[in-house]
mmCIF file of C-alpha atoms in Angstrom:
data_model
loop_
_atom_site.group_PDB
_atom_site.id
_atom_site.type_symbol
_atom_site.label_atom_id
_atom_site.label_comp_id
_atom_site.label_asym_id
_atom_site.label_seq_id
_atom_site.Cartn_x
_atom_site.Cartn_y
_atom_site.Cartn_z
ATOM 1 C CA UNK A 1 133.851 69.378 91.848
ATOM 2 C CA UNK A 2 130.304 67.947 91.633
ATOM 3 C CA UNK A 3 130.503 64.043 91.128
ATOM 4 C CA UNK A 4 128.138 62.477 88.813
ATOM 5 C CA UNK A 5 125.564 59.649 90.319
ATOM 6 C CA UNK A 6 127.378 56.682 88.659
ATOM 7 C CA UNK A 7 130.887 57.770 90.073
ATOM 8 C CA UNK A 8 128.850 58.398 93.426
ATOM 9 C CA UNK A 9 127.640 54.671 93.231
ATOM 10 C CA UNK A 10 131.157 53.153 92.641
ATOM 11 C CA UNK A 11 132.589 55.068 95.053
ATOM 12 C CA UNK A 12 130.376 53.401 97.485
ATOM 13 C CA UNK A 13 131.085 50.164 96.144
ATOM 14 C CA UNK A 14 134.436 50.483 96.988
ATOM 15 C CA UNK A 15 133.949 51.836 100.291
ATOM 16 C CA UNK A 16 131.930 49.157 101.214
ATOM 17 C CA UNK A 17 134.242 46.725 99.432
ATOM 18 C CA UNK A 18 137.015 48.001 102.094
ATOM 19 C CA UNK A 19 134.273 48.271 104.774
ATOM 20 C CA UNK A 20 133.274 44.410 104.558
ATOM 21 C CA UNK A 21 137.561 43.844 104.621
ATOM 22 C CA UNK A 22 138.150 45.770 107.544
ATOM 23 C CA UNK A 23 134.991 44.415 109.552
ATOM 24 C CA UNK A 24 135.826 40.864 108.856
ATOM 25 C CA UNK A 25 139.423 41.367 110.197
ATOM 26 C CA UNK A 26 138.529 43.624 113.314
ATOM 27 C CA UNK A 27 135.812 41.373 114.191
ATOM 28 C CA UNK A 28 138.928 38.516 115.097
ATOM 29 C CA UNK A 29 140.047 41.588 117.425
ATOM 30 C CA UNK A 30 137.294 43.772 118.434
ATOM 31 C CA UNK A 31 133.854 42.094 117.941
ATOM 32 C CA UNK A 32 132.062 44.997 118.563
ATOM 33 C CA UNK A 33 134.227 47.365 115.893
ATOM 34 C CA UNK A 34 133.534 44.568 113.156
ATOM 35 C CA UNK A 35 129.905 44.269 113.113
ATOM 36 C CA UNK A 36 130.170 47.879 113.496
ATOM 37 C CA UNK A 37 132.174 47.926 109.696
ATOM 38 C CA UNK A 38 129.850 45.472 108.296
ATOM 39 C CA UNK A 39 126.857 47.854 109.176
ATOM 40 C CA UNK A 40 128.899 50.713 107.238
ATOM 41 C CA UNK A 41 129.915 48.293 104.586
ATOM 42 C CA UNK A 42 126.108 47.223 104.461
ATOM 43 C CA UNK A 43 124.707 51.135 104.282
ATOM 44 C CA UNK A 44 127.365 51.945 101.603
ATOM 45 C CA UNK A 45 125.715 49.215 99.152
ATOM 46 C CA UNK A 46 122.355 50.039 99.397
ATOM 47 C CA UNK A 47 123.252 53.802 98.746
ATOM 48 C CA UNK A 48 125.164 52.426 95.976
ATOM 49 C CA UNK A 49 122.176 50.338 94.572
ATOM 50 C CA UNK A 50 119.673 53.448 95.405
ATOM 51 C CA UNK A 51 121.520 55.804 93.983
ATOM 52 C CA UNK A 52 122.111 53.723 90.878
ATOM 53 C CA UNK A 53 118.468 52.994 91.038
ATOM 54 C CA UNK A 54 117.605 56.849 90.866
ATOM 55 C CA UNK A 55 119.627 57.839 88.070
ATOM 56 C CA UNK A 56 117.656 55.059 85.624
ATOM 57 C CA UNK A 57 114.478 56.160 86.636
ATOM 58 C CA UNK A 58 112.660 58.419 83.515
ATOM 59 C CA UNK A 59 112.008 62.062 84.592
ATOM 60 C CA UNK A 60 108.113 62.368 84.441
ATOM 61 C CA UNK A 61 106.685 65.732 84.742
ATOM 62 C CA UNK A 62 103.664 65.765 87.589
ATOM 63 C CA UNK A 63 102.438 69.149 85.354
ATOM 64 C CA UNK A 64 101.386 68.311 82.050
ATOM 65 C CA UNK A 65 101.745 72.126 80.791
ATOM 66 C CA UNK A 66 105.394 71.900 81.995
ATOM 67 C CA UNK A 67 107.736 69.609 80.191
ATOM 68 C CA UNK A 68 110.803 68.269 81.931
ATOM 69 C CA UNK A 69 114.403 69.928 81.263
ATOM 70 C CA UNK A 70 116.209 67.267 80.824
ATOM 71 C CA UNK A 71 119.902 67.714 81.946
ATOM 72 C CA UNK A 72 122.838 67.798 79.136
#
């Protein structure tokens, strides 16, 4: 089953929501594996943002002679 963007984005969220967690708790332990989470937690939000981002953005057509299909 083919996600839609928006679900895509919040699903990121909350992996990086869990990611920033985990990294701040493993980084008492293992200093190493928490800055390691906090990168992932850090990657998973700006996907999030981009791929909110992308979605907003207006489909232009770079052919005038071709209109866009726009998705239903």
């Amino acid at each position: 089953m083919m996600l839609k963007k928006h679900n895509r984005s919040i699903l990121r969220f909350v992996l990086a929501i869990l990611m920033i967690v985990v990294g701040i708790l493993m980084s008492k332990d293992n200093l190493i594996a928490g800055i390691f989470s906090l990168a992932v937690a850090t990657y998973a939000l700006v996907s999030g943002i981009l791929w909110l981002r992308v979605e907003r953005r207006p489909q232009v057509s770079t052919n005038p002679s071709k209109p866009v299909k726009r998705k239903k």
